[in-house]
PDB file of C-alpha atoms in Angstrom:
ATOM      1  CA  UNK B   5      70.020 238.728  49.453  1.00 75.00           C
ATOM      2  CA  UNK B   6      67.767 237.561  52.450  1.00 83.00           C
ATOM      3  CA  UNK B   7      69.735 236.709  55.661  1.00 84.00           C
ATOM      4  CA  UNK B   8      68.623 232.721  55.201  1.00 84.00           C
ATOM      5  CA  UNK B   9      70.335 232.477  51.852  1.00 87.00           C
ATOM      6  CA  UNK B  10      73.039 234.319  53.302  1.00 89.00           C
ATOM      7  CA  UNK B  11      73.494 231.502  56.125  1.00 88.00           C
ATOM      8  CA  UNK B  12      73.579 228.494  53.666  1.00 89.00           C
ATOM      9  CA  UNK B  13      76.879 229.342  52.750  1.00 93.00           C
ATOM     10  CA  UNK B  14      79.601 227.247  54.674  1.00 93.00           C
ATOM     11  CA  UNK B  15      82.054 229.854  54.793  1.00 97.00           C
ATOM     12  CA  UNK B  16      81.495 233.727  55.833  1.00 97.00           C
ATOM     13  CA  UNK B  17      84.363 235.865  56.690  1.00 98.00           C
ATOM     14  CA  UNK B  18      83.142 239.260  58.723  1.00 97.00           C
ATOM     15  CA  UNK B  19      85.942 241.946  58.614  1.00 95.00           C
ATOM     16  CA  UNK B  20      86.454 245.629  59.104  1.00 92.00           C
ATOM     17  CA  UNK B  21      85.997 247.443  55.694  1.00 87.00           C
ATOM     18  CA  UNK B  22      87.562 250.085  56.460  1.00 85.00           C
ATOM     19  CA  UNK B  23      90.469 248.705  57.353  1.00 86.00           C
ATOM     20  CA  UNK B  24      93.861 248.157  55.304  1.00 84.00           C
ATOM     21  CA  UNK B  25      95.133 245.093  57.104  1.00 87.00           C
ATOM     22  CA  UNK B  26      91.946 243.424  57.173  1.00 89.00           C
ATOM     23  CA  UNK B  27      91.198 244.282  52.854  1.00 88.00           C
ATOM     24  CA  UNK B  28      94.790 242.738  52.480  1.00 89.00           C
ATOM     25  CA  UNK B  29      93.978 239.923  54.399  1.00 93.00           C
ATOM     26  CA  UNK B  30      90.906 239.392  51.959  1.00 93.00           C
ATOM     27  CA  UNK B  31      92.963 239.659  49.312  1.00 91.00           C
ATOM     28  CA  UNK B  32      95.510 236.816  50.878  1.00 94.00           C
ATOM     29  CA  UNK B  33      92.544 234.639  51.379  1.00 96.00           C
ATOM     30  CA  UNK B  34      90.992 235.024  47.653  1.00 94.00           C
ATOM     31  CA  UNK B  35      94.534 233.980  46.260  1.00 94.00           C
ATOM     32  CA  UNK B  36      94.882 231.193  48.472  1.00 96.00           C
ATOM     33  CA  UNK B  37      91.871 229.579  49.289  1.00 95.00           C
ATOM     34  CA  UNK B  38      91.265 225.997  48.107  1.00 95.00           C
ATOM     35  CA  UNK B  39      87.683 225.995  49.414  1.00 92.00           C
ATOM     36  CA  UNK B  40      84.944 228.988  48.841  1.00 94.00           C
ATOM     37  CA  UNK B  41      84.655 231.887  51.191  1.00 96.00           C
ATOM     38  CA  UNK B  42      82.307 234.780  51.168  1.00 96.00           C
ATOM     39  CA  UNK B  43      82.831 238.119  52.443  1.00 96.00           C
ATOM     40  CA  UNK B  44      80.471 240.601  54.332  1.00 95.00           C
ATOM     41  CA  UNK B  45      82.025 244.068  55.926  1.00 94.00           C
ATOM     42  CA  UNK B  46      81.197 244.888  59.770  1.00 95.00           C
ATOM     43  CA  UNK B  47      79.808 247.918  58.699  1.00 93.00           C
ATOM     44  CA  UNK B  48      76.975 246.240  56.949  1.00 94.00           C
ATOM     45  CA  UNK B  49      73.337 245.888  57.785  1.00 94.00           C
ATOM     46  CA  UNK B  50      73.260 242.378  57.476  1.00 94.00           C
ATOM     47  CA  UNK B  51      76.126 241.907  59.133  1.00 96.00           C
ATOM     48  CA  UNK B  52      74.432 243.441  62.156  1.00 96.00           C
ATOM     49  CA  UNK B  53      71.830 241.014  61.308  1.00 95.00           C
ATOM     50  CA  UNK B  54      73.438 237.889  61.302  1.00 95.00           C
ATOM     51  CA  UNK B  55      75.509 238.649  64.609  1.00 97.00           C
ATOM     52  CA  UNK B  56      72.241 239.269  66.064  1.00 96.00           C
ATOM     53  CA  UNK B  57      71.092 235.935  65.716  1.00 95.00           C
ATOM     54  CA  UNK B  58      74.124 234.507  67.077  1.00 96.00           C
ATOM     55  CA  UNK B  59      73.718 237.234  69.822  1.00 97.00           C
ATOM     56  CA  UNK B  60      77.029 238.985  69.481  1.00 97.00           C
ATOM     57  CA  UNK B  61      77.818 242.908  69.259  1.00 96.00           C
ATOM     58  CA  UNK B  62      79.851 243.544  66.545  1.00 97.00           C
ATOM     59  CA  UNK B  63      83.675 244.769  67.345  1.00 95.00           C
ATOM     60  CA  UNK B  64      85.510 246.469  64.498  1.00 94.00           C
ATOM     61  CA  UNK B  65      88.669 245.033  65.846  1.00 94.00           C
ATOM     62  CA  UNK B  66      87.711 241.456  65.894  1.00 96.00           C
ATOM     63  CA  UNK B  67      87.547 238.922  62.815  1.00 97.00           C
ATOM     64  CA  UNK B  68      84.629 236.866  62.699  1.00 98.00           C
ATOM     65  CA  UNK B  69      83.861 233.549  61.070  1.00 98.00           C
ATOM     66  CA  UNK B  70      80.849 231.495  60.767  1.00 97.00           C
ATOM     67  CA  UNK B  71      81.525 228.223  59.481  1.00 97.00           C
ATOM     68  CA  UNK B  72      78.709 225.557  58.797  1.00 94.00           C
ATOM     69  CA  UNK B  73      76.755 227.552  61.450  1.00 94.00           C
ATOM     70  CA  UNK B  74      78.886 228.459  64.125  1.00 97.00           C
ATOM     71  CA  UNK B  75      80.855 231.617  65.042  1.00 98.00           C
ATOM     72  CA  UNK B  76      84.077 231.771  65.672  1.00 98.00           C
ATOM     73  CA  UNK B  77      85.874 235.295  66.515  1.00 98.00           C
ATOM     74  CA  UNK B  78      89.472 236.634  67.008  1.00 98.00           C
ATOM     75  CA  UNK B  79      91.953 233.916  66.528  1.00 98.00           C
ATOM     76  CA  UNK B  80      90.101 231.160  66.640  1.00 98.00           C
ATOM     77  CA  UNK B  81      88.601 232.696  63.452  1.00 98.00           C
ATOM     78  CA  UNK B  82      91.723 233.394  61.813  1.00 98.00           C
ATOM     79  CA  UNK B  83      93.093 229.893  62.012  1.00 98.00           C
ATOM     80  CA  UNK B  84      89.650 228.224  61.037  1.00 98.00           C
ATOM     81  CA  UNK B  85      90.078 230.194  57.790  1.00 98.00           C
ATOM     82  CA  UNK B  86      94.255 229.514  57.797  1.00 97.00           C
ATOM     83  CA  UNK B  87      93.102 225.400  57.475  1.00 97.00           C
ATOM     84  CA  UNK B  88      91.150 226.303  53.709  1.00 97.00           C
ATOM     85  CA  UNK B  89      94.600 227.817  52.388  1.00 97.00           C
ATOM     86  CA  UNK B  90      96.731 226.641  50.069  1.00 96.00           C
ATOM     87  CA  UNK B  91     100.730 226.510  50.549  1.00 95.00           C
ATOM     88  CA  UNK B  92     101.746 225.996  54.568  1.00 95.00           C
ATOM     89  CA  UNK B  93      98.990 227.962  55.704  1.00 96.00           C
ATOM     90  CA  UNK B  94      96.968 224.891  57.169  1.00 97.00           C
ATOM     91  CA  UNK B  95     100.036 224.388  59.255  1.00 97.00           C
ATOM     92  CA  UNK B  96      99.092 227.580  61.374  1.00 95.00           C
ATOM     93  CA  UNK B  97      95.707 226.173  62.404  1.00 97.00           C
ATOM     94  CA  UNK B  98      97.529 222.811  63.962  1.00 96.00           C
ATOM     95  CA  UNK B  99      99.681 224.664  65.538  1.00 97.00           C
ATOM     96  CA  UNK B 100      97.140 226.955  66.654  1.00 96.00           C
ATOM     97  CA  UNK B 101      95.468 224.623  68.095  1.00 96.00           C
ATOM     98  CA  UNK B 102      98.515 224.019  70.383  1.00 97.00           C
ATOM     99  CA  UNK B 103      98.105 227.068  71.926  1.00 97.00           C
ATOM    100  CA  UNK B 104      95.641 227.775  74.486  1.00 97.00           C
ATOM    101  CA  UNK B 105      92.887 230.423  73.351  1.00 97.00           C
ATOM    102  CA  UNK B 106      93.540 233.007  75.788  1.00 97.00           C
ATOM    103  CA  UNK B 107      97.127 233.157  74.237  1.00 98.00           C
ATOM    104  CA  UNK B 108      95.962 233.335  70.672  1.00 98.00           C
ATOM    105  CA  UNK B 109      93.790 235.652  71.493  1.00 98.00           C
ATOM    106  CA  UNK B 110      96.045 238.228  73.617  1.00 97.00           C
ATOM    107  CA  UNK B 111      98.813 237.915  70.622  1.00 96.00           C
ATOM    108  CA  UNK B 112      95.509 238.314  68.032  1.00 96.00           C
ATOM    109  CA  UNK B 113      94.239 241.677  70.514  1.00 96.00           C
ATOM    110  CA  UNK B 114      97.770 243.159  69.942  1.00 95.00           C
ATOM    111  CA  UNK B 115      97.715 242.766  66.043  1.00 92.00           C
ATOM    112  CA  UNK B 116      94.202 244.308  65.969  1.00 92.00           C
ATOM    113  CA  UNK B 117      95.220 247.247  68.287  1.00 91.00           C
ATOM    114  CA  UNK B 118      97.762 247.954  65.264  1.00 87.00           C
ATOM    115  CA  UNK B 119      96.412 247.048  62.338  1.00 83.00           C
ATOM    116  CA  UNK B 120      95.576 250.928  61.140  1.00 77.00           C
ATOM    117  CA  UNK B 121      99.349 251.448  61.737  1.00 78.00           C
ATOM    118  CA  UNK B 122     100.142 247.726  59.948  1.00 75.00           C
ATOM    119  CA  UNK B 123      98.405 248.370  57.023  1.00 62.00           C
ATOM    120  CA  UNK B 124      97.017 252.139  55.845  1.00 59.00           C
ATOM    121  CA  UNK B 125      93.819 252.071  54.680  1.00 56.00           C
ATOM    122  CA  UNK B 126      92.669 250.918  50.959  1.00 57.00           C
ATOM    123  CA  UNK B 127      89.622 249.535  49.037  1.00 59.00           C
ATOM    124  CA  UNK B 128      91.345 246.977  46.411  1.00 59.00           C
ATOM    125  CA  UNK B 129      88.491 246.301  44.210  1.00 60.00           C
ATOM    126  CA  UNK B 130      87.694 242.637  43.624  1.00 64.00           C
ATOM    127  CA  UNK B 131      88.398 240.899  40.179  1.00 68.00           C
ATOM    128  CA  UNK B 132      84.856 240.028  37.965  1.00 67.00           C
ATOM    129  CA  UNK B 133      85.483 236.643  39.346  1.00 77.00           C
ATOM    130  CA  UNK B 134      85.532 237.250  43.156  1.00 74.00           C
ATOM    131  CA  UNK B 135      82.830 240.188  43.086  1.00 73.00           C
ATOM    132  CA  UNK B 136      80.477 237.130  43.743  1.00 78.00           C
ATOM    133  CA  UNK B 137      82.122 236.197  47.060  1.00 82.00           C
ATOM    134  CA  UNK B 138      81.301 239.399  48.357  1.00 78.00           C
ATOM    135  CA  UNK B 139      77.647 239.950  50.094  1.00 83.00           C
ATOM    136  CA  UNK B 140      76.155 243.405  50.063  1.00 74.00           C
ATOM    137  CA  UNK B 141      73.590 243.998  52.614  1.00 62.00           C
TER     138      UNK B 141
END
């Protein structure tokens, strides 16, 4: 898939694929989204790519979101996404938005720092259905 068809889609979730947290956090997000996200790993060319254009270097630590053609990164990024789940999840992004970004962000560093210890490591393979939410570079 070329990097412009890539970029039409409203919703692109960048995470570490080698990571357990981050897979299970995929997983949370397929279950409970009410709008459509797509998924690219870090360790992806086009992943590279895309952050490129938007002249970032890629951290494995750090979610990423581009949303109708912005970036958004650490928690910012995570309660962007939070506001497209179902359930009381859109709660966290109004409240986020309470808190200043530096403070998010610290509390969002210290999860990342951990999230090897959080969540061992696994590849949960994605149902028929959701295989097409995931972009392969």
């Amino acid at each position: 898939m070329k990097i412009q068809e890539v970029l039409q889609f409203n919703r692109i979730i960048f995470y570490d694929g080698d990571c357990g947290f981050c897979n299970t956090s995929v997983q949370l997000v397929l279950k409970k989204r009410k709008k459509d996200f797509y998924f690219i790993p870090l360790q992806s060319s086009i992943a590279e790519e895309i952050m490129t254009r938007f002249n970032e270097t890629i951290e494995m630590n750090t979610l990423y979101l581009v949303e109708n053609g912005l970036l958004y990164d650490r928690s910012t990024a995570a309660i962007r996404i939070a506001k497209h789940l179902r359930s009381l999840y859109p709660l966290l992004y109004y409240l986020g938005l309470l808190v200043p970004k530096f403070i998010r962000d610290s509390v969002y560093n210290q999860i990342a720092k951990r999230r090897h210890k959080i969540r061992p490591g696994f590849c949960a393979l994605p149902s028929v259905d959701e295989r097409k939410f995931f972009i392969q570079s």
